[in-house]
Coordinates of C-alpha atoms and ligand atoms in Angstrom, one line a residue:
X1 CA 46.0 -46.5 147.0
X2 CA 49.2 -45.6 150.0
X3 CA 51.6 -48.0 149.5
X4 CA 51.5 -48.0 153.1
X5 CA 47.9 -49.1 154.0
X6 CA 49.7 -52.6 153.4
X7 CA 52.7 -51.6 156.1
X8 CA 50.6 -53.4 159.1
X9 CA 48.8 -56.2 157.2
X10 CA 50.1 -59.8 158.1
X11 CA 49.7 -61.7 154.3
X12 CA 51.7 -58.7 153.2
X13 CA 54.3 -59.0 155.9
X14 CA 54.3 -62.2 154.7
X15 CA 55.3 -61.6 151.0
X16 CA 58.0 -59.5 152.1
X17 CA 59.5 -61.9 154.7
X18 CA 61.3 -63.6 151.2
X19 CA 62.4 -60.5 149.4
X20 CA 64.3 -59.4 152.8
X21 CA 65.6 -63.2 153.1
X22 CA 66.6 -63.1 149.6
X23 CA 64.1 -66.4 148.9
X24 CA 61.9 -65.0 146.3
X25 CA 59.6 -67.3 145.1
X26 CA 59.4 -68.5 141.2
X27 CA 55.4 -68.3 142.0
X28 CA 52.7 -66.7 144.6
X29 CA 49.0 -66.3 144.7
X30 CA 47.9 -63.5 145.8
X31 CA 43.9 -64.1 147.2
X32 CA 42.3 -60.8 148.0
X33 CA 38.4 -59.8 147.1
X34 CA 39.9 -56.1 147.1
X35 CA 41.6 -56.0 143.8
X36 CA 42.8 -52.7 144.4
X37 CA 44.9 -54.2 147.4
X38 CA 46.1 -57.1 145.2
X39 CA 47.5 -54.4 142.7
X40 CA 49.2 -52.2 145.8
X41 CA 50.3 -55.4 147.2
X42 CA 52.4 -56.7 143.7
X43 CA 53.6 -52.5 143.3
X44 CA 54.7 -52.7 146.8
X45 CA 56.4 -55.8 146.7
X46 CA 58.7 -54.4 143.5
X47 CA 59.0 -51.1 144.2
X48 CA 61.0 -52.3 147.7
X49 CA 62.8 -55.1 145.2
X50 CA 64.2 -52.6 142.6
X51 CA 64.3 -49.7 145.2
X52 CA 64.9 -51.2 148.9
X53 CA 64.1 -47.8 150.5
X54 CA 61.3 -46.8 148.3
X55 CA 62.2 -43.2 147.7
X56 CA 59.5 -42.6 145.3
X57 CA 61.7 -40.4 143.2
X58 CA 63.9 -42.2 141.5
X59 CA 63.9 -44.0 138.0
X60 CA 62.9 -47.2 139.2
X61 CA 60.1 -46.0 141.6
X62 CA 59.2 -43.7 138.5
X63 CA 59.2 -46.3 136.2
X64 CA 57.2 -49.2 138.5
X65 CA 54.6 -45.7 139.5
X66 CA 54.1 -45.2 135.7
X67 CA 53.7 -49.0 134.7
X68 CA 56.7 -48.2 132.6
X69 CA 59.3 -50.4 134.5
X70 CA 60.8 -53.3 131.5
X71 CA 61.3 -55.9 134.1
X72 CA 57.3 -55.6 134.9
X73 CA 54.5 -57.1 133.0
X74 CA 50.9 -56.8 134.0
X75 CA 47.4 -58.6 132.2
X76 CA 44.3 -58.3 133.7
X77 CA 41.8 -61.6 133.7
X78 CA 39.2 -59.0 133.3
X79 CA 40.3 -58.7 129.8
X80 CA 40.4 -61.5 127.4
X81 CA 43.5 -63.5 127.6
X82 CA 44.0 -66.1 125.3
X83 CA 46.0 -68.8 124.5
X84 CA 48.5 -66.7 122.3
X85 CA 48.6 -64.3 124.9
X86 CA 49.8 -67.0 127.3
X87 CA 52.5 -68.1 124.7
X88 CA 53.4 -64.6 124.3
X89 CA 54.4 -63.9 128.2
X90 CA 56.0 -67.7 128.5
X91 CA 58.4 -66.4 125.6
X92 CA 58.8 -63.4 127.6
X93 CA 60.0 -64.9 130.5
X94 CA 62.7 -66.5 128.6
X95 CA 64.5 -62.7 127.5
X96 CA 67.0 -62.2 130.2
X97 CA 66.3 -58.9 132.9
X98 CA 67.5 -55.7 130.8
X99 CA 67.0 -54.0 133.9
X100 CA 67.5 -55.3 137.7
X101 CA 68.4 -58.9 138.0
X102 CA 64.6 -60.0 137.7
X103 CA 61.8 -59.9 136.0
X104 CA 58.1 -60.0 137.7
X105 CA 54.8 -60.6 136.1
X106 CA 51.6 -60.5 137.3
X107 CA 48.3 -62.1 135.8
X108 CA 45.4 -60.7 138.2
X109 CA 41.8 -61.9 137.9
X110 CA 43.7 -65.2 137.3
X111 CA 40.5 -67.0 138.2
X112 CA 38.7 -65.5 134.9
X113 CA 41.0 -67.0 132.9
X114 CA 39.4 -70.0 131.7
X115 CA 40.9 -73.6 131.5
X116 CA 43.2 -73.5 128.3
X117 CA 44.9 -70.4 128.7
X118 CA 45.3 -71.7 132.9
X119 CA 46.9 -74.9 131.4
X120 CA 49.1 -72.9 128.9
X121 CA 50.4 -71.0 131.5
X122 CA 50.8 -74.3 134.1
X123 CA 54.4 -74.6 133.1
X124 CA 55.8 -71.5 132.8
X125 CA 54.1 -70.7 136.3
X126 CA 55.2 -73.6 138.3
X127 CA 58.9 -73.9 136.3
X128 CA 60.0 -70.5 134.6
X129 CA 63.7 -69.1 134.6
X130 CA 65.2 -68.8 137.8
X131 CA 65.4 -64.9 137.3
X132 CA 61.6 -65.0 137.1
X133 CA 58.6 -64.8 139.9
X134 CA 55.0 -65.1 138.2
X135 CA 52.3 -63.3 140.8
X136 CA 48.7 -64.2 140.2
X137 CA 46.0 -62.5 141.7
X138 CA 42.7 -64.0 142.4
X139 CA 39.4 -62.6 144.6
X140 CA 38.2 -66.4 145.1
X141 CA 40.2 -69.7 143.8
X142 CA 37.1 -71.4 143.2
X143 CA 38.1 -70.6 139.6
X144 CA 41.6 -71.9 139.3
X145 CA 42.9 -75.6 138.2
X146 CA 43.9 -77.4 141.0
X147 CA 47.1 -77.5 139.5
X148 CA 47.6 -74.1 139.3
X149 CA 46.2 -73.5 143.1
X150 CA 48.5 -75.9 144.3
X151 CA 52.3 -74.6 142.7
X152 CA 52.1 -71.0 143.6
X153 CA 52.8 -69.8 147.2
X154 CA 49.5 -68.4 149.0
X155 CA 49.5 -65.1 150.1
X156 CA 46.2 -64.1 151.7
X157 CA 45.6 -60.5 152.1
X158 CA 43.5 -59.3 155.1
X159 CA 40.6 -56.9 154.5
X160 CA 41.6 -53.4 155.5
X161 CA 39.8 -52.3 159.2
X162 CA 36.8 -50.3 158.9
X163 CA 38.7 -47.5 160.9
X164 CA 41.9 -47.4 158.5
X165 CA 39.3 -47.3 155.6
X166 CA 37.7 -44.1 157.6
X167 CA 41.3 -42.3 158.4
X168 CA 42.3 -42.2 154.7
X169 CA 38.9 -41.3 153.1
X170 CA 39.6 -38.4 156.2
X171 CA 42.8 -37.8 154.8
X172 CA 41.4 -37.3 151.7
X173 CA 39.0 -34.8 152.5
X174 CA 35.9 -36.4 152.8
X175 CA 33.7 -35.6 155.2
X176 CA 33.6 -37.3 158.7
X177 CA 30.1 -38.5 158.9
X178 CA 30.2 -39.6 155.5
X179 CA 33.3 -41.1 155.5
X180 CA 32.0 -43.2 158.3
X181 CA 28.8 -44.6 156.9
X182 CA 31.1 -45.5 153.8
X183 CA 33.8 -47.5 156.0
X184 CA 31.4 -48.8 157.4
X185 CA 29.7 -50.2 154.2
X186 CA 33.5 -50.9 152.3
X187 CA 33.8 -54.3 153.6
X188 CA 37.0 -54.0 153.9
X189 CA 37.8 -52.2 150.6
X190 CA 39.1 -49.1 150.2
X191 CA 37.8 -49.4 146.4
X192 CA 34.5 -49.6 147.6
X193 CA 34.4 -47.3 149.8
X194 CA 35.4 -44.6 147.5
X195 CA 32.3 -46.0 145.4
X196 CA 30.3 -45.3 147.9
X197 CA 30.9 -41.9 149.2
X198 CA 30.5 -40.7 145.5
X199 CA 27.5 -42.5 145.0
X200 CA 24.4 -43.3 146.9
X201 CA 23.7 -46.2 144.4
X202 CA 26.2 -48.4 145.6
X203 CA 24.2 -48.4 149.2
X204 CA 21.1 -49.6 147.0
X205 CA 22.8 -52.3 145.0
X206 CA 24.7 -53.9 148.3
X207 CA 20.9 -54.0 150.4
X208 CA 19.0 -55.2 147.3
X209 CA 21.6 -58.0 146.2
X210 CA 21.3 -59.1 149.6
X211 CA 17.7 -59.0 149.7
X212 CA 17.7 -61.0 146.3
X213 CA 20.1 -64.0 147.8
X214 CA 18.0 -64.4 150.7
X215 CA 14.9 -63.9 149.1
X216 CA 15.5 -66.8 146.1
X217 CA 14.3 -70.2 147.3
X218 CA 13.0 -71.2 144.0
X219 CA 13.3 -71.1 140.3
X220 CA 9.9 -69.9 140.0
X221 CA 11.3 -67.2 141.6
X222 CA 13.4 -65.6 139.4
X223 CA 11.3 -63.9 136.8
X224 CA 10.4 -61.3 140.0
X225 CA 14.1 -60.1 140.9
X226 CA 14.9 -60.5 136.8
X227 CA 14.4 -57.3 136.1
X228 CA 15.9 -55.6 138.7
X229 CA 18.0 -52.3 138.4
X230 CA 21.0 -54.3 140.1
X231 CA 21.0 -56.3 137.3
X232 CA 21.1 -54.1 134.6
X233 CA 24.2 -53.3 132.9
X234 CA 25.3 -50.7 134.7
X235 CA 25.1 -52.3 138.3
X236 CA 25.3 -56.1 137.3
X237 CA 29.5 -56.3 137.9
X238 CA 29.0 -54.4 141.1
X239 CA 26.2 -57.0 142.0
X240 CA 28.1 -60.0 141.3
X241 CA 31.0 -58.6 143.6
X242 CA 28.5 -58.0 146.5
X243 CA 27.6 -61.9 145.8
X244 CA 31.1 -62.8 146.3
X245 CA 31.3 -61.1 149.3
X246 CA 28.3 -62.7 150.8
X247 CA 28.9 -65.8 149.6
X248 CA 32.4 -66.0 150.9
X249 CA 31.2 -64.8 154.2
X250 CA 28.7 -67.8 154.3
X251 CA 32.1 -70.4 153.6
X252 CA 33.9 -68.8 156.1
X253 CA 30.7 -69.6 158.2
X254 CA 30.8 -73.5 157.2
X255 CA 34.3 -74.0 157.4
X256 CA 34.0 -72.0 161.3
X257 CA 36.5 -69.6 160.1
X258 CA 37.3 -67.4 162.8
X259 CA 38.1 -64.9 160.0
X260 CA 35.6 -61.9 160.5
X261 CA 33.0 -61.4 158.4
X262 CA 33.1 -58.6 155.8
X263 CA 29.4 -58.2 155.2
X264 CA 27.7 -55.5 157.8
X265 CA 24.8 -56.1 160.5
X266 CA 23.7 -59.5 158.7
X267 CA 25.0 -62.1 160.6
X268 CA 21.4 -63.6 161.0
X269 CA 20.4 -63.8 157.5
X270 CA 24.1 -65.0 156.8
X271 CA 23.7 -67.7 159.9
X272 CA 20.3 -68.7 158.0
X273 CA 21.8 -69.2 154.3
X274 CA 24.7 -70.8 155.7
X275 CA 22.3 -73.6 156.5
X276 CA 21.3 -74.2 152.9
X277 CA 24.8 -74.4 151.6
X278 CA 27.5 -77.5 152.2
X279 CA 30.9 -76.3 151.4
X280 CA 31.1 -77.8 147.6
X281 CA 27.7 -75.9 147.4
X282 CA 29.0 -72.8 148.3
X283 CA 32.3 -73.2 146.1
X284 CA 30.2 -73.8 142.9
X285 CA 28.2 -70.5 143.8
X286 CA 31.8 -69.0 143.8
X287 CA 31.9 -70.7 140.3
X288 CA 28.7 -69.5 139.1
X289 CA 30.1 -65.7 140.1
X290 CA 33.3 -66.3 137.7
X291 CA 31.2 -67.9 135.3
X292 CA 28.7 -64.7 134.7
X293 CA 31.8 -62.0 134.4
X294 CA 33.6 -64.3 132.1
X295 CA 30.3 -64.5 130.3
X296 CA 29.4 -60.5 130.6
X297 CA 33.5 -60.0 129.2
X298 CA 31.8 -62.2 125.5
X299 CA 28.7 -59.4 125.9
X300 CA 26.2 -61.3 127.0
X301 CA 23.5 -60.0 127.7
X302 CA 22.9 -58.9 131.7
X303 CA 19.4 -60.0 131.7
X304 CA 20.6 -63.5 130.6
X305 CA 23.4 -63.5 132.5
X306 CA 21.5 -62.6 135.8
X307 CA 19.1 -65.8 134.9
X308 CA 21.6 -68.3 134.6
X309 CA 23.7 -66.8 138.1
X310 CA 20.4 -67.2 140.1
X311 CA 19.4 -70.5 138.3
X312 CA 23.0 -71.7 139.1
X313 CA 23.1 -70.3 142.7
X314 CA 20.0 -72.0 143.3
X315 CA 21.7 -75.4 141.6
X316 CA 24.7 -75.0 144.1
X317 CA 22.2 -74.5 147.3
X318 CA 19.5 -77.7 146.1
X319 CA 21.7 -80.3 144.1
X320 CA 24.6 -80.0 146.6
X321 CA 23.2 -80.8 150.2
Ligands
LIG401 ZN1 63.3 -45.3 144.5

């Protein structure tokens, strides 16, 4: 992704307030549903630390552009992390910089960790060396320990615009009309935009997820949308990110967030099944959402992981009025 799709974007602006005060902090969460801008966000923030200006062509920027830079470690939640891989970066953190007087790590998809590796990693994150900042990354924070949530400074990451969306996938070539439709549909991801031109797929998965959540009143229910192609192997992760989406849309409702909505033309519906849900309700849906891709990681199956995500989304709308 440009580095400087981020230039404008407040939560950024944010972040880099305390690298050009010289306050770095030991700990930040980074909250996003666009991964991709998570990532750019972190890259961003420590190619300007080891290279104020930038350049792009020297060592450092080589090194942080290659994921080669020895004061940088990256683990994706996507992956499984355990315990020992926890104990690993907390010994880590105790090696003095070899290169630069800091060392950054960055744990993204923090919220798919699950409880024992979050409380291994408690102390390190809210007490590591003072030559150390730990970055997590998380699309919701239904899935983090309070006591994690609460000892990392918040950095909240506004959606990209539709139109910048459209200008780069124009800068990149794409066509005009398409890359319209596509912005339009991105919800302010870049990532998913570039899904989306390439494939007229992603266009089915986002209307019939959204049919499905608005569709489901009952258990009864399920055994129709089971068998579904979004829930088939190949489409269930994008699936699941569409529910996010929609289902933090409908918090944002609850809570009247006057944070704009990310999910296109539906306010209606959205209005409708924000009704249903209280905000606990809507936060254990969030749950549910972790809950199936930490499950899907262990190769469950996506039949049976579909089942219990619509049997638990119905649990979250019902049991929690
Ligand atoms: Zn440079």
């Amino acid at each position: 992704m440009n580095l400087s799709l981020l230039d404008s974007n407040l939560g950024y602006q944010n972040l880099l307030a305390d690298l050009k005060s010289g306050l770095i902090n030991h700990a930040y969460l980074i909250v996003s549903l666009d991964e991709n801008l998570r990532k750019t966000a972190f890259t961003k923030f420590i190619t300007s630390y080891f290279c104020p200006s930038s350049c792009q062509t020297c060592t450092a920027c080589k090194k942080i552009a290659s994921n080669n830079h020895i004061s940088v470690k990256v683990l994706d939640g996507k992956n499984k992390i355990r315990v020992s891989d926890i104990n690993e970066l907390a010994e880590d953190t105790h090696i003095l910089p070899i290169e630069g007087d800091r060392k950054f790590y960055f744990i993204d998809n923090a919220n798919l960790l699950d409880p024992r590796a979050q409380n291994k990693l408690l102390k390190t994150y809210e007490e590591p060396p003072k030559y150390v900042t730990i970055f997590l990354g998380v699309s919701n924070e239904a899935g983090l320990l309070s006591t994690i949530k609460s000892r990392g400074k918040h950095i909240f990451l506004e959606p990209l615009t539709s139109r910048a969306i459209y200008n780069e996938l124009v800068e990149l070539g794409y066509d005009e009309i398409v890359s319209q439709e596509a912005a339009s549909y991105a919800m302010g991801s870049l990532e998913k935009a570039m899904l989306f031109v390439g494939d007229q797929n992603y266009k089915y998965v986002y209307e019939e997820t959204f049919n499905t959540l608005i569709s489901l009143k009952n258990s009864s229910q399920i055994i129709d949308h089971l068998y579904k192609d979004i829930f088939s192997k190949e489409n269930i992760l994008l699936s699941l990110e569409f529910l996010e989406i929609f289902l933090s849309d409908i918090m944002k409702i609850i809570a009247k967030s006057n944070i704009d909505l990310l999910t296109l033309n539906r306010d209606y519906d959205l209005n409708l099944l924000a009704k249903s849900f209280t905000l606990a309700g809507a936060s254990m849906a969030l749950n549910a959402i972790n809950d199936a891709r930490e499950r899907l990681k262990f190769n469950v199956s996506s039949t049976s992981v579909a089942e219990k995500v619509m049997f638990d989304l119905l649990e979250a709308r019902y049991k929690w009025q």
